[in-house]
Coordinates of C-alpha atoms in Angstrom, one line a residue:
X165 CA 79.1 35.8 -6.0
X166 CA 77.2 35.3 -8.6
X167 CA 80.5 35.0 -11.2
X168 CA 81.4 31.8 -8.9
X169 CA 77.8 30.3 -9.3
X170 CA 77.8 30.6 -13.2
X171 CA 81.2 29.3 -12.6
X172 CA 80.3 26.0 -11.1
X173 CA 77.0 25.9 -13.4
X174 CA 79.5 26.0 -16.5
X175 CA 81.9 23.5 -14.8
X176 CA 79.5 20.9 -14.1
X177 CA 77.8 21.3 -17.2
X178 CA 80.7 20.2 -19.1
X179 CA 81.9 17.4 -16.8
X180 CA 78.0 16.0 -16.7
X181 CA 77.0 13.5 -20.3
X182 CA 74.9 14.3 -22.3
X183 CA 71.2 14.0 -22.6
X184 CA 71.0 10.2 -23.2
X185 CA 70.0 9.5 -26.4
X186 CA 68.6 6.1 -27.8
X187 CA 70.9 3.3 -28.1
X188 CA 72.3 1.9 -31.4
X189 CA 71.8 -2.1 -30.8
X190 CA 73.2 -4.4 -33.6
X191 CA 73.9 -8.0 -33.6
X192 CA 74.3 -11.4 -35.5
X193 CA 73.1 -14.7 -34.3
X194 CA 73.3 -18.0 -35.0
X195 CA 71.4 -21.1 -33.9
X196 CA 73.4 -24.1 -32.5
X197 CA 71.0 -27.2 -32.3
X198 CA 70.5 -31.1 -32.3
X199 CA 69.7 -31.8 -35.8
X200 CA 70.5 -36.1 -36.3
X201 CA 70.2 -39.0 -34.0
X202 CA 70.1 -39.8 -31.5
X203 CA 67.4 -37.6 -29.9
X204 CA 64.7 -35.4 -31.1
X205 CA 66.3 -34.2 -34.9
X206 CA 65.1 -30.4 -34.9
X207 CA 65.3 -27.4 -37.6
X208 CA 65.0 -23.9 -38.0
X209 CA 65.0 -20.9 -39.9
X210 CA 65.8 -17.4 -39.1
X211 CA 62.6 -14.6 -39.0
X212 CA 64.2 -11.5 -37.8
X213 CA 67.3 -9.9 -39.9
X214 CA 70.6 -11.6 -39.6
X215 CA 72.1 -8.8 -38.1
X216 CA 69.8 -7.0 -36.7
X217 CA 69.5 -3.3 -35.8
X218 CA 67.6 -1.0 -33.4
X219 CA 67.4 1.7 -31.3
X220 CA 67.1 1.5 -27.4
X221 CA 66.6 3.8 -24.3
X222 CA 68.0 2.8 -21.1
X223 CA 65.5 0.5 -19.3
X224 CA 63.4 0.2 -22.4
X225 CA 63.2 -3.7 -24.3
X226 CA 62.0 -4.9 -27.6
X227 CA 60.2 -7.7 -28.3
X228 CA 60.6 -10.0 -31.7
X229 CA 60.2 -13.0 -33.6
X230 CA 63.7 -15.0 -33.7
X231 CA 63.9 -17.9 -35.7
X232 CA 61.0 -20.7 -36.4
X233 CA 61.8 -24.4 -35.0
X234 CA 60.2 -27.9 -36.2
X235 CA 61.1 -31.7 -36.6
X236 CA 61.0 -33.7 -39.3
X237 CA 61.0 -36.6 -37.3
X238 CA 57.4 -38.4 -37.7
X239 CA 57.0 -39.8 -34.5
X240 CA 58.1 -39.6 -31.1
X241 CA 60.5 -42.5 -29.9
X242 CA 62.3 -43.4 -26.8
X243 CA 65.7 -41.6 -27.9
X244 CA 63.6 -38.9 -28.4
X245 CA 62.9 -38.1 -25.0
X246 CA 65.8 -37.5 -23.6
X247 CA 67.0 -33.9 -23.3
X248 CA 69.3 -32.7 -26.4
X249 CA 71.3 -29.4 -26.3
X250 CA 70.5 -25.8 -28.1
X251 CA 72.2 -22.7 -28.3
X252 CA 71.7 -18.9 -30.1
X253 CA 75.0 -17.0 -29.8
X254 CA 74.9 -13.5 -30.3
X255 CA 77.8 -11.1 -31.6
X256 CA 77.2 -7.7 -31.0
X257 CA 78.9 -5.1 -33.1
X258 CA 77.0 -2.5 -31.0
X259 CA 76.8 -0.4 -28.6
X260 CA 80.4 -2.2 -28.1
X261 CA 81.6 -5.7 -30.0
X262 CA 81.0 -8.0 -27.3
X263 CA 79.3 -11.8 -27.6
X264 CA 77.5 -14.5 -25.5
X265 CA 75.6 -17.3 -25.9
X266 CA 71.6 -18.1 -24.6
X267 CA 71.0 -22.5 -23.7
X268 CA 68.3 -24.6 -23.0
X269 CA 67.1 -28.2 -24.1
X270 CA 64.8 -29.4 -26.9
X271 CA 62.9 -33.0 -26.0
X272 CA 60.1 -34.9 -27.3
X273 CA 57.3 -35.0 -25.6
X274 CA 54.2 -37.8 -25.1
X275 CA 50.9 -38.0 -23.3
X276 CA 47.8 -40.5 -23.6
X277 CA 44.5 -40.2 -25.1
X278 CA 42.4 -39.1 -22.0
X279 CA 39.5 -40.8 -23.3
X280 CA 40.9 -44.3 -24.2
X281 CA 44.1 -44.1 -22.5
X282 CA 46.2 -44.7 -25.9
X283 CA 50.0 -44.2 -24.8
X284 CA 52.1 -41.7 -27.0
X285 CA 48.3 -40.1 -28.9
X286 CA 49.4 -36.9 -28.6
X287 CA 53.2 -36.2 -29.6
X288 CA 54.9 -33.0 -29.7
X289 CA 58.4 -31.1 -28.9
X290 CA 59.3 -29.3 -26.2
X291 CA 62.0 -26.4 -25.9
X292 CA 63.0 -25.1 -22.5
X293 CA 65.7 -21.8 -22.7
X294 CA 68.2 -21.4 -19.6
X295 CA 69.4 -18.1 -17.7
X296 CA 69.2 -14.9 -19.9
X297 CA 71.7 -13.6 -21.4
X298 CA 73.9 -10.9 -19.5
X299 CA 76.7 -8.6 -21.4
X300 CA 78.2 -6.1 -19.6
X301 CA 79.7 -3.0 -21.5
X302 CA 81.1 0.6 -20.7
X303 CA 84.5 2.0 -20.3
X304 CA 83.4 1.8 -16.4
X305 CA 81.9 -2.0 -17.1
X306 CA 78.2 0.0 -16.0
X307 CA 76.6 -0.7 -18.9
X308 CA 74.3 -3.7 -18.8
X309 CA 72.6 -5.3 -21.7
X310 CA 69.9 -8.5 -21.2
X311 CA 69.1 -11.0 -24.0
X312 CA 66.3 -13.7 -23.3
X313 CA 64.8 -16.4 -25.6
X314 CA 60.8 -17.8 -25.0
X315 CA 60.0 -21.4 -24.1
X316 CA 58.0 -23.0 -26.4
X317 CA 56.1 -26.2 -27.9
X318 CA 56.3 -27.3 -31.4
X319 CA 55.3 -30.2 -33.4
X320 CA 52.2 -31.2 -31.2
X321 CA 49.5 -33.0 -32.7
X322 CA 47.7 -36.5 -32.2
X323 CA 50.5 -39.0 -33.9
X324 CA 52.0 -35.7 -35.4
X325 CA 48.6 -35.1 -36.7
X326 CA 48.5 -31.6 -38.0
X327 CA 50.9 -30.1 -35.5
X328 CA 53.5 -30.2 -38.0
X329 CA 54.1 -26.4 -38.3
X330 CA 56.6 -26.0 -35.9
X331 CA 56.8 -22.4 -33.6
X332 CA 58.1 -19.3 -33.5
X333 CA 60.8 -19.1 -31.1
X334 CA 61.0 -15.2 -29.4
X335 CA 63.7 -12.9 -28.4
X336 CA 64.1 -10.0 -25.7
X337 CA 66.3 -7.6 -25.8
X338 CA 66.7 -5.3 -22.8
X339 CA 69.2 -1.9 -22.4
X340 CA 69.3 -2.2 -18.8
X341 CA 71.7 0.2 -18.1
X342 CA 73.3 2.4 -20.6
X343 CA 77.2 2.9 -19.9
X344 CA 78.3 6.0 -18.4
X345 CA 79.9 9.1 -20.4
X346 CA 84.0 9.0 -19.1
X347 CA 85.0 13.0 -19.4
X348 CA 87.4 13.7 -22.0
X349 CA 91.0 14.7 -20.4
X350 CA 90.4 18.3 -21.8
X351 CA 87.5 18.6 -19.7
X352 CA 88.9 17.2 -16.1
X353 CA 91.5 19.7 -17.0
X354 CA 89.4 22.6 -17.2
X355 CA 87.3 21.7 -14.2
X356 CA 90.7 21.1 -12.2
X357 CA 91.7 24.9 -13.2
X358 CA 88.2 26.1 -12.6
X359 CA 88.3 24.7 -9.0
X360 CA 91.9 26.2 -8.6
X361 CA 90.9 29.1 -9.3
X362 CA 88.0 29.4 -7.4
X363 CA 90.2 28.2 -4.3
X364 CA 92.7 31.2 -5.0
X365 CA 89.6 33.5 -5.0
X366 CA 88.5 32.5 -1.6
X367 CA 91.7 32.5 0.1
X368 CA 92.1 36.4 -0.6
X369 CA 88.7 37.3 0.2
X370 CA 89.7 35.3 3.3
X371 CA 92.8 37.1 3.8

């Protein structure tokens, strides 16, 4: 009896991953945005490595600074206001080569003097991300990795005033779910003449 339990100890040892060790995470990106008229004309300029590399444990995120955004612009007009596109796509060379792409909307954006009511005294720009990134990885298609970029203002100031730094434009990463281990052939084989034998033990005891 106690053969068979060292048996099955050994058996699903080898058939069980692993301990999980921290994730290798690397990627490129590169930001897509509206940068001549019509609309608000917007910059930026990358903070964080182009790629980038890290380490991750399943569930765990990291938090950093992306890229910086501004307008030259020196004034908010009417073309201004109306939503223009932005993109960061993302090409991962690890833990598998997969790639996506986070949206949103950069806009400009006026309000009044509260005091004296003057239309358009305070100016600024506004950028609004969409739905986080999803990628999906893993021989089984179980591993799950989340990308998500912050909303922000930029710009703001009275006329411009000296709001004209711009913002820092942040980026999450989350390892969700790590991908599952597939057993190596060898191994299945080994637990398939493991149980086989065990089986061929119990039937003569049985007989």
């Amino acid at each position: 009896m106690r053969h068979l339990r060292l048996t099955i100890a050994l058996l699903v040892s080898l058939c069980l991953p692993a301990l999980a060790n921290a994730a290798l995470i690397s990627a490129s990106y590169q930001v897509n945005l509206n940068d001549s008229d019509p609309g608000l004309v917007v910059d930026s300029a990358d903070l964080e490595a182009n790629p980038f590399t890290f380490d991750l444990n399943e569930g765990d995120s990291v938090t950093f600074n992306l890229f910086k955004i501004w307008t030259p612009e020196g004034a908010v007009n009417d073309d201004d206001l109306a939503p223009q596109p932005i993109s960061v796509d993302f090409n991962f060379t690890s833990p598998e080569t997969m790639s996506g792409s986070v949206g949103g909307s950069t806009s400009g954006d006026t309000a009044p003097d509260p005091l004296f009511g003057i239309d358009g005294f305070f100016q600024g720009g506004i950028l609004s991300w969409g739905s986080p990134l999803q990628l999906v990885f893993g021989a089984l298609g179980d591993g799950l990795l989340e990308v998500s970029l912050s909303d922000t203002k930029f710009n703001e100031g009275a006329f411009w005033g000296l709001g004209n730094h711009g913002a820092k434009v942040q980026a999450e990463i989350k390892l969700v779910k790590e991908a599952s281990e597939v057993p190596e052939p060898s191994t299945l084989a080994l637990l398939g003449i493991g149980l086989f034998g065990m089986g061929m033990r119990a039937r003569r005891r049985s007989a």
